[in-house]
GROMACS .gro file of C-alpha atoms in nm:
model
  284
    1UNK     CA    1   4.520  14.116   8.925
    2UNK     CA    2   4.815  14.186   8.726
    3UNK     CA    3   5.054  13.970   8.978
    4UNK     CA    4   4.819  13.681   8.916
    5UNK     CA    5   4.867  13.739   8.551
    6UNK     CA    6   5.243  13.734   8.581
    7UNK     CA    7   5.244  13.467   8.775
    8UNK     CA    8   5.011  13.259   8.528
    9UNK     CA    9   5.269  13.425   8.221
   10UNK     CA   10   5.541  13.289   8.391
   11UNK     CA   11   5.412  12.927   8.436
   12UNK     CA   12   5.308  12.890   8.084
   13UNK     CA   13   5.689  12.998   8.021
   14UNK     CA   14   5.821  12.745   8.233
   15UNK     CA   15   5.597  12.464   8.111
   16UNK     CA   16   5.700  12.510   7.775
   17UNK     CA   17   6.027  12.510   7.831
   18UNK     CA   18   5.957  12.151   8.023
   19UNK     CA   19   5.787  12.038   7.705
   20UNK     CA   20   6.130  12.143   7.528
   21UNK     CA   21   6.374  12.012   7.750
   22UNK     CA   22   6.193  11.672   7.810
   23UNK     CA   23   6.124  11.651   7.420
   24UNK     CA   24   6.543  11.709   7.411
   25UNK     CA   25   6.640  11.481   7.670
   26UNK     CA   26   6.547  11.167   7.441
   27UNK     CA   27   6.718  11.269   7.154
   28UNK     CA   28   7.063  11.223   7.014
   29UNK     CA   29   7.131  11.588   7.204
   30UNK     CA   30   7.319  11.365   7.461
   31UNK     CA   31   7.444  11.113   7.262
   32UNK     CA   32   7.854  11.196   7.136
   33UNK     CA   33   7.930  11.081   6.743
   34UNK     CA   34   8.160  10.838   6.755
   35UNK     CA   35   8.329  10.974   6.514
   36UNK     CA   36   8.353  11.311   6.238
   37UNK     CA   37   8.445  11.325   5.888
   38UNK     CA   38   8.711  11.568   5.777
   39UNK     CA   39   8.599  11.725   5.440
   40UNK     CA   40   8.792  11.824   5.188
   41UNK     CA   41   8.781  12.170   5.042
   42UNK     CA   42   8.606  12.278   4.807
   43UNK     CA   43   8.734  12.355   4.436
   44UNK     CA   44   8.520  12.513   4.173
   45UNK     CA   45   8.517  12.232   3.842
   46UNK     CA   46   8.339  12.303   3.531
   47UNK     CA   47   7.975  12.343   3.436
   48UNK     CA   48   7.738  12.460   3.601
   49UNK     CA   49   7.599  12.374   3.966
   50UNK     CA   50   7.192  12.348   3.968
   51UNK     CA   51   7.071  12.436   4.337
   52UNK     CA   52   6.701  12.354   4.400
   53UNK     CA   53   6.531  12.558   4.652
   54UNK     CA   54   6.788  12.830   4.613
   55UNK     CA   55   6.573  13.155   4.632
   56UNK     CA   56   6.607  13.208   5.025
   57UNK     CA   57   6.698  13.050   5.344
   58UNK     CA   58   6.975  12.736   5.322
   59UNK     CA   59   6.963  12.734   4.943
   60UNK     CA   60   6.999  13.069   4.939
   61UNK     CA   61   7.319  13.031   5.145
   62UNK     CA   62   7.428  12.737   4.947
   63UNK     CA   63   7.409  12.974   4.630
   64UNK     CA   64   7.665  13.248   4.775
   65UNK     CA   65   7.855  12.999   4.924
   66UNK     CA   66   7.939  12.811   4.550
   67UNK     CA   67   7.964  13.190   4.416
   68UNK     CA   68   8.239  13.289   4.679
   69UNK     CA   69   8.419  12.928   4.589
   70UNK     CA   70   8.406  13.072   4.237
   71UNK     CA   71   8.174  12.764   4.126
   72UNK     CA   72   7.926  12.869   3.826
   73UNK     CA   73   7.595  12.816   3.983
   74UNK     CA   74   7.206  12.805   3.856
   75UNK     CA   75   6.902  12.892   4.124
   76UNK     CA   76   6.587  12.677   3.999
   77UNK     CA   77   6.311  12.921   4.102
   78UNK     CA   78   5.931  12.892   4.051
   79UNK     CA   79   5.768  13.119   3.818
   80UNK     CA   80   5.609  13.262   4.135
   81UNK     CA   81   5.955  13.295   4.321
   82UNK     CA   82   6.064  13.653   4.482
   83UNK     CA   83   6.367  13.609   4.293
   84UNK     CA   84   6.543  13.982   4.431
   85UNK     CA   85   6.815  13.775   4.628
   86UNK     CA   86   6.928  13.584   4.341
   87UNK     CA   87   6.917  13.888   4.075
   88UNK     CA   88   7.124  14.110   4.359
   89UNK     CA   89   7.390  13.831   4.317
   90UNK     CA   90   7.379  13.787   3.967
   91UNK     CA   91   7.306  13.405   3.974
   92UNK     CA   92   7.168  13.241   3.641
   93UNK     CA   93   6.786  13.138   3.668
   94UNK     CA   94   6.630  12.851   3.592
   95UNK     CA   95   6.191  12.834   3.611
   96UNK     CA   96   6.008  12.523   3.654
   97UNK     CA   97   5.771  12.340   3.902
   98UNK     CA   98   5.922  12.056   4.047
   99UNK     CA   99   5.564  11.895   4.075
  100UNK     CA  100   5.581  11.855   3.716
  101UNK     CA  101   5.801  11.621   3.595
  102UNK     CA  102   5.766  11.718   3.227
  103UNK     CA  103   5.903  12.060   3.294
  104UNK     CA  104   6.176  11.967   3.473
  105UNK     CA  105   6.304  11.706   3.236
  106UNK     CA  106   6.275  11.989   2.971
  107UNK     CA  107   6.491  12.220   3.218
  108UNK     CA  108   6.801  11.960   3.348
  109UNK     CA  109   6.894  11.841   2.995
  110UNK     CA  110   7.182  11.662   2.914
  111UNK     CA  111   7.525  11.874   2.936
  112UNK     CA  112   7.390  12.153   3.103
  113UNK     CA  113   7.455  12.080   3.498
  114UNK     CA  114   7.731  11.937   3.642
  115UNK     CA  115   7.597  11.859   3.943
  116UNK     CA  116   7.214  11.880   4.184
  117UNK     CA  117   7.192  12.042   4.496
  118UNK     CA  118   6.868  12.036   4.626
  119UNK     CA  119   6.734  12.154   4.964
  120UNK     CA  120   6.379  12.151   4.901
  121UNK     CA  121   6.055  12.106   5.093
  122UNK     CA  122   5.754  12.217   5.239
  123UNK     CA  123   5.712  12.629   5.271
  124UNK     CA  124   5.480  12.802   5.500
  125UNK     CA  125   5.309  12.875   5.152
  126UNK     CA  126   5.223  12.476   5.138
  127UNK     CA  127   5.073  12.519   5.439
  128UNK     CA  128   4.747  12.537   5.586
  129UNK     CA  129   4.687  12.869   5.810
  130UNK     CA  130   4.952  12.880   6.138
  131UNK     CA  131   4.877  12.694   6.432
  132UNK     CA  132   4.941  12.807   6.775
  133UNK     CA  133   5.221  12.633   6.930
  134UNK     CA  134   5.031  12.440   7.207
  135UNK     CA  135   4.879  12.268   6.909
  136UNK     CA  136   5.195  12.162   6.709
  137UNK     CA  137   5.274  12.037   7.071
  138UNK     CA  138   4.970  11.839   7.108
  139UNK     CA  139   4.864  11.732   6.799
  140UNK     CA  140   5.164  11.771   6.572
  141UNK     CA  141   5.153  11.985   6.237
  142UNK     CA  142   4.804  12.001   5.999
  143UNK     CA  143   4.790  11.699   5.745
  144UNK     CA  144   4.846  11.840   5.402
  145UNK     CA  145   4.806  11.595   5.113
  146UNK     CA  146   5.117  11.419   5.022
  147UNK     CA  147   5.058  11.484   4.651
  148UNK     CA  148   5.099  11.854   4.663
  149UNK     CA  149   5.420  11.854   4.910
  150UNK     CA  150   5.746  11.873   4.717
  151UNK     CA  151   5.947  11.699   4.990
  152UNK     CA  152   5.880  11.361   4.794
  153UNK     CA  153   5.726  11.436   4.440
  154UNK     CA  154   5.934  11.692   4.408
  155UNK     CA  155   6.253  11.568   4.486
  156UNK     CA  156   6.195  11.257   4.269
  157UNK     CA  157   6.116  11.426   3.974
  158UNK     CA  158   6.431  11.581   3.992
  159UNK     CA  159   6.629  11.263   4.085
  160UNK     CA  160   6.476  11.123   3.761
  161UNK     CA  161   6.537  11.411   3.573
  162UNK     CA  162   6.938  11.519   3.628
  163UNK     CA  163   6.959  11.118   3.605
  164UNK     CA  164   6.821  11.094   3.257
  165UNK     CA  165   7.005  11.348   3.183
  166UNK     CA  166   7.331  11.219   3.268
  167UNK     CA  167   7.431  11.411   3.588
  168UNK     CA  168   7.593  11.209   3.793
  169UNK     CA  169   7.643  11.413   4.118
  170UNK     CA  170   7.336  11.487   4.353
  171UNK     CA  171   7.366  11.605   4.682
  172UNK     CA  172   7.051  11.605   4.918
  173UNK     CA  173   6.988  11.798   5.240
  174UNK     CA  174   6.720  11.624   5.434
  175UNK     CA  175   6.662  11.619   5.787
  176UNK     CA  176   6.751  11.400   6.132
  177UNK     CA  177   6.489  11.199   6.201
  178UNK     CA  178   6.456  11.022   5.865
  179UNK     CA  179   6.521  10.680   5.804
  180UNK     CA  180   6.797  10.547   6.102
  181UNK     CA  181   6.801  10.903   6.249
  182UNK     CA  182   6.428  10.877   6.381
  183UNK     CA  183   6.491  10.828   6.729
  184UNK     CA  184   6.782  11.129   6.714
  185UNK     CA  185   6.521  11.394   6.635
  186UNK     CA  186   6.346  11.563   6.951
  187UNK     CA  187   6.009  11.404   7.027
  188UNK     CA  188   5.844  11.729   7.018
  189UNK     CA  189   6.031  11.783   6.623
  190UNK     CA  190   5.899  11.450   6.552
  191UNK     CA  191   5.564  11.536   6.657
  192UNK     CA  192   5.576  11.889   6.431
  193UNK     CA  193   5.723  11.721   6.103
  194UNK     CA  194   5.526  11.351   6.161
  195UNK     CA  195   5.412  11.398   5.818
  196UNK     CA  196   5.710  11.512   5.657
  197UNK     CA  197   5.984  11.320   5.777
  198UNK     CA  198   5.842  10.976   5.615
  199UNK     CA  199   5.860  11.186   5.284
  200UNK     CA  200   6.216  11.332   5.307
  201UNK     CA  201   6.273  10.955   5.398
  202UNK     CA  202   6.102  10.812   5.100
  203UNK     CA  203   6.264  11.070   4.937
  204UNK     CA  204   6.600  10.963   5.063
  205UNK     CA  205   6.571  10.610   4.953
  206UNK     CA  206   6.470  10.697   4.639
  207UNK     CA  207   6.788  10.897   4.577
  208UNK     CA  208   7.022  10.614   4.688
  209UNK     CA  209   6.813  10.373   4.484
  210UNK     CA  210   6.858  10.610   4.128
  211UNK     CA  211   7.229  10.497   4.056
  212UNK     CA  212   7.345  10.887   4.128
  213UNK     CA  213   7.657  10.972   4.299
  214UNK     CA  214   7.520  11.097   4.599
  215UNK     CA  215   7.545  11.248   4.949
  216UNK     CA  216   7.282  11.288   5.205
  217UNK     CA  217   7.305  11.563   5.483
  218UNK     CA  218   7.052  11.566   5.744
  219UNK     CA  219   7.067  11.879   5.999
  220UNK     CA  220   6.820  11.922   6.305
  221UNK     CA  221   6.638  12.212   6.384
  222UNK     CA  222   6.807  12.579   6.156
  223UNK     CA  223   6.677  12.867   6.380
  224UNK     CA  224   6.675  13.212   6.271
  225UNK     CA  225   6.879  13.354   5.887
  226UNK     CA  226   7.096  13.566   6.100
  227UNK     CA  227   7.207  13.296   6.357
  228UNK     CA  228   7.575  13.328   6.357
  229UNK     CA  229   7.829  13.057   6.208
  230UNK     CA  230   7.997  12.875   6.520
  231UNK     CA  231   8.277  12.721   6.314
  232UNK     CA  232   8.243  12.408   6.500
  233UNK     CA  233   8.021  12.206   6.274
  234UNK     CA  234   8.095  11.888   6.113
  235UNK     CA  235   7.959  11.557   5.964
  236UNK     CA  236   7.945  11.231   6.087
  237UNK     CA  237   7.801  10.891   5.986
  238UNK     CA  238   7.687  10.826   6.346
  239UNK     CA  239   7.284  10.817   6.301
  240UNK     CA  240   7.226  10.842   6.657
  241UNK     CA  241   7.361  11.200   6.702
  242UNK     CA  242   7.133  11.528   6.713
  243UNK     CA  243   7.207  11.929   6.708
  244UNK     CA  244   7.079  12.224   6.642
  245UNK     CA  245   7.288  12.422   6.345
  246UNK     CA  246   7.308  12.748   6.225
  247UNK     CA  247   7.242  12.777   5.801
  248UNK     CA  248   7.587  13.006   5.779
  249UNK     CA  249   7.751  12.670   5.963
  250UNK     CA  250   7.557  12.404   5.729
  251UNK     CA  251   7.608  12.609   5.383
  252UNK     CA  252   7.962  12.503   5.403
  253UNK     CA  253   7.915  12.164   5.473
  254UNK     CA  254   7.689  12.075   5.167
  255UNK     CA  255   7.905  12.242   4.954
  256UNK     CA  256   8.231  12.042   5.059
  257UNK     CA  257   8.063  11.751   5.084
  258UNK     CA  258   7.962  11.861   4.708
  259UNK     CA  259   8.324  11.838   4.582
  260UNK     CA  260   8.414  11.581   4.839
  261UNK     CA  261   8.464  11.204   4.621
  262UNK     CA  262   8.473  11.038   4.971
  263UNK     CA  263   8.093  11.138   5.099
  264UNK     CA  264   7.935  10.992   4.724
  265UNK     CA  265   7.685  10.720   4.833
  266UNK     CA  266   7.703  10.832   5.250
  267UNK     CA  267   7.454  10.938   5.439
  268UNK     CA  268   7.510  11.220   5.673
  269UNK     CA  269   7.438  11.426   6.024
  270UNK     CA  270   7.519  11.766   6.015
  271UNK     CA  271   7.671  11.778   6.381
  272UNK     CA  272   7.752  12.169   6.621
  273UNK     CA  273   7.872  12.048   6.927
  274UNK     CA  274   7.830  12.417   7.010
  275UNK     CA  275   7.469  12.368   6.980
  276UNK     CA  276   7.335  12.079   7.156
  277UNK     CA  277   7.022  12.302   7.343
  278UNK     CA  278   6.748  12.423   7.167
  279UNK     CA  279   6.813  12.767   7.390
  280UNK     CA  280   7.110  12.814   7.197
  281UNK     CA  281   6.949  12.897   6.863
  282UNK     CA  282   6.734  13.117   7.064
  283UNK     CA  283   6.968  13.331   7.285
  284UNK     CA  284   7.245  13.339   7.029
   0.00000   0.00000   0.00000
């Protein structure tokens, strides 16, 4: 009895990893950019860099990364917020809801941020209860109402905002499958974030419609925190490319892009050659 087991353990092993590999093989995963963009470095400028969705994961990164560059940096954190990353580092606080607009117009007032960095989205705590993975696969994530997700309402109210109050620099990490990117993204990622991706995307053209000097940096699929920085990440205008990338790889990016004059009003991939299989944020 326990072979048959084993045997049965092993199958459902394989056939996901079919469902992964065929999701894979249509996406930009086997398409080569056609070409990169070389970033300039980073330098620290005045004032004070406001990162939205800065209390863990990629924001979090983002955050230390601007501290190490010696850039004077703000974490906008929800009143509800485990803030204990950000007070270890010593990073200056900021507490509003980004679902209402009011309070974040009286938080990004004029002269106070130099520039918007926002990463945010939808969090597990948005979420209805976790679904087992062989129903992500089959009937893509649970529909949440719109109204309460950030990725959109969110954003925009702080487009509007750090526009009204005269910052001119806003850079936004999406993801690939937005807008011209759809058919880069996995099939099986498209099927997961179906009703996310058309927000980022609204969310997207709202940004480049705003008048804001901005930059737009879709990654694929992050992994784990601890996945290790491969050094071999870049950008590239080429909509029809898809990866896999590590947060300690993609931190870096935003925040030369950030000080970067030639990515304002360019829309990005975040590109690891190093990471084209989905194994590779798994066994690395």
């Amino acid at each position: 009895m326990k072979w048959f087991k084993r045997i049965l353990a092993g199958l459902a092993v394989l056939l996901v990893g079919m469902v992964i590999w065929l999701g894979a093989s249509t996406s930009g995963a086997f398409h080569t950019p056609t070409s990169l963009h070389e970033l300039a470095p980073f330098q620290a400028t005045p004032g004070s860099v406001l990162v939205v969705g800065g209390t863990q994961n990629l924001g979090l990164q983002i955050v230390r990364e601007l501290q190490q560059r010696g850039q004077s940096v703000t974490a906008a954190v929800r009143a509800t917020s485990n803030t204990s990353a950000l007070d270890a580092l010593g990073v200056e606080e900021v507490v509003f809801d980004a679902m209402d607009a009011e309070a974040v117009r009286d938080a990004i007032t004029p002269g106070r941020f130099s520039a918007v960095v926002s990463t945010m989205g939808t969090s597990a705590r948005d979420l209805p209860a976790r679904r087992s993975l062989w129903r992500v696969l089959l009937e893509g994530r649970a529909k949440v109402d719109p109204a309460i997700r950030p990725d959109y309402v969110g954003n925009r109210n702080i487009m509007d905002a750090a526009k009204a109050a005269g910052v001119r620099r806003f850079v936004f990490v999406t993801v690939i499958g937005a807008g011209d990117s759809r058919d880069a993204a996995p099939s099986m990622a498209r099927r997961a974030l179906g009703d996310i991706i058309p927000l980022k995307e609204k969310a997207e053209d709202h940004l480049r419609a705003s008048g804001l000097d901005y930059t737009i940096i879709r990654p694929g699929g992050l992994g784990r925190n601890d996945l290790a920085a491969t050094g071999t990440a870049r950008l590239t205008e080429d909509a029809d490319s898809f990866s896999y990338i590590a947060r300690a790889d993609l931190a870096p990016l935003v925040v030369d892009a950030l000080g970067d004059p030639s990515t304002i009003a360019r829309t990005f991939t975040a590109y690891d050659r190093s990471r084209l299989n989905f194994w590779n944020i798994l066994s690395d």
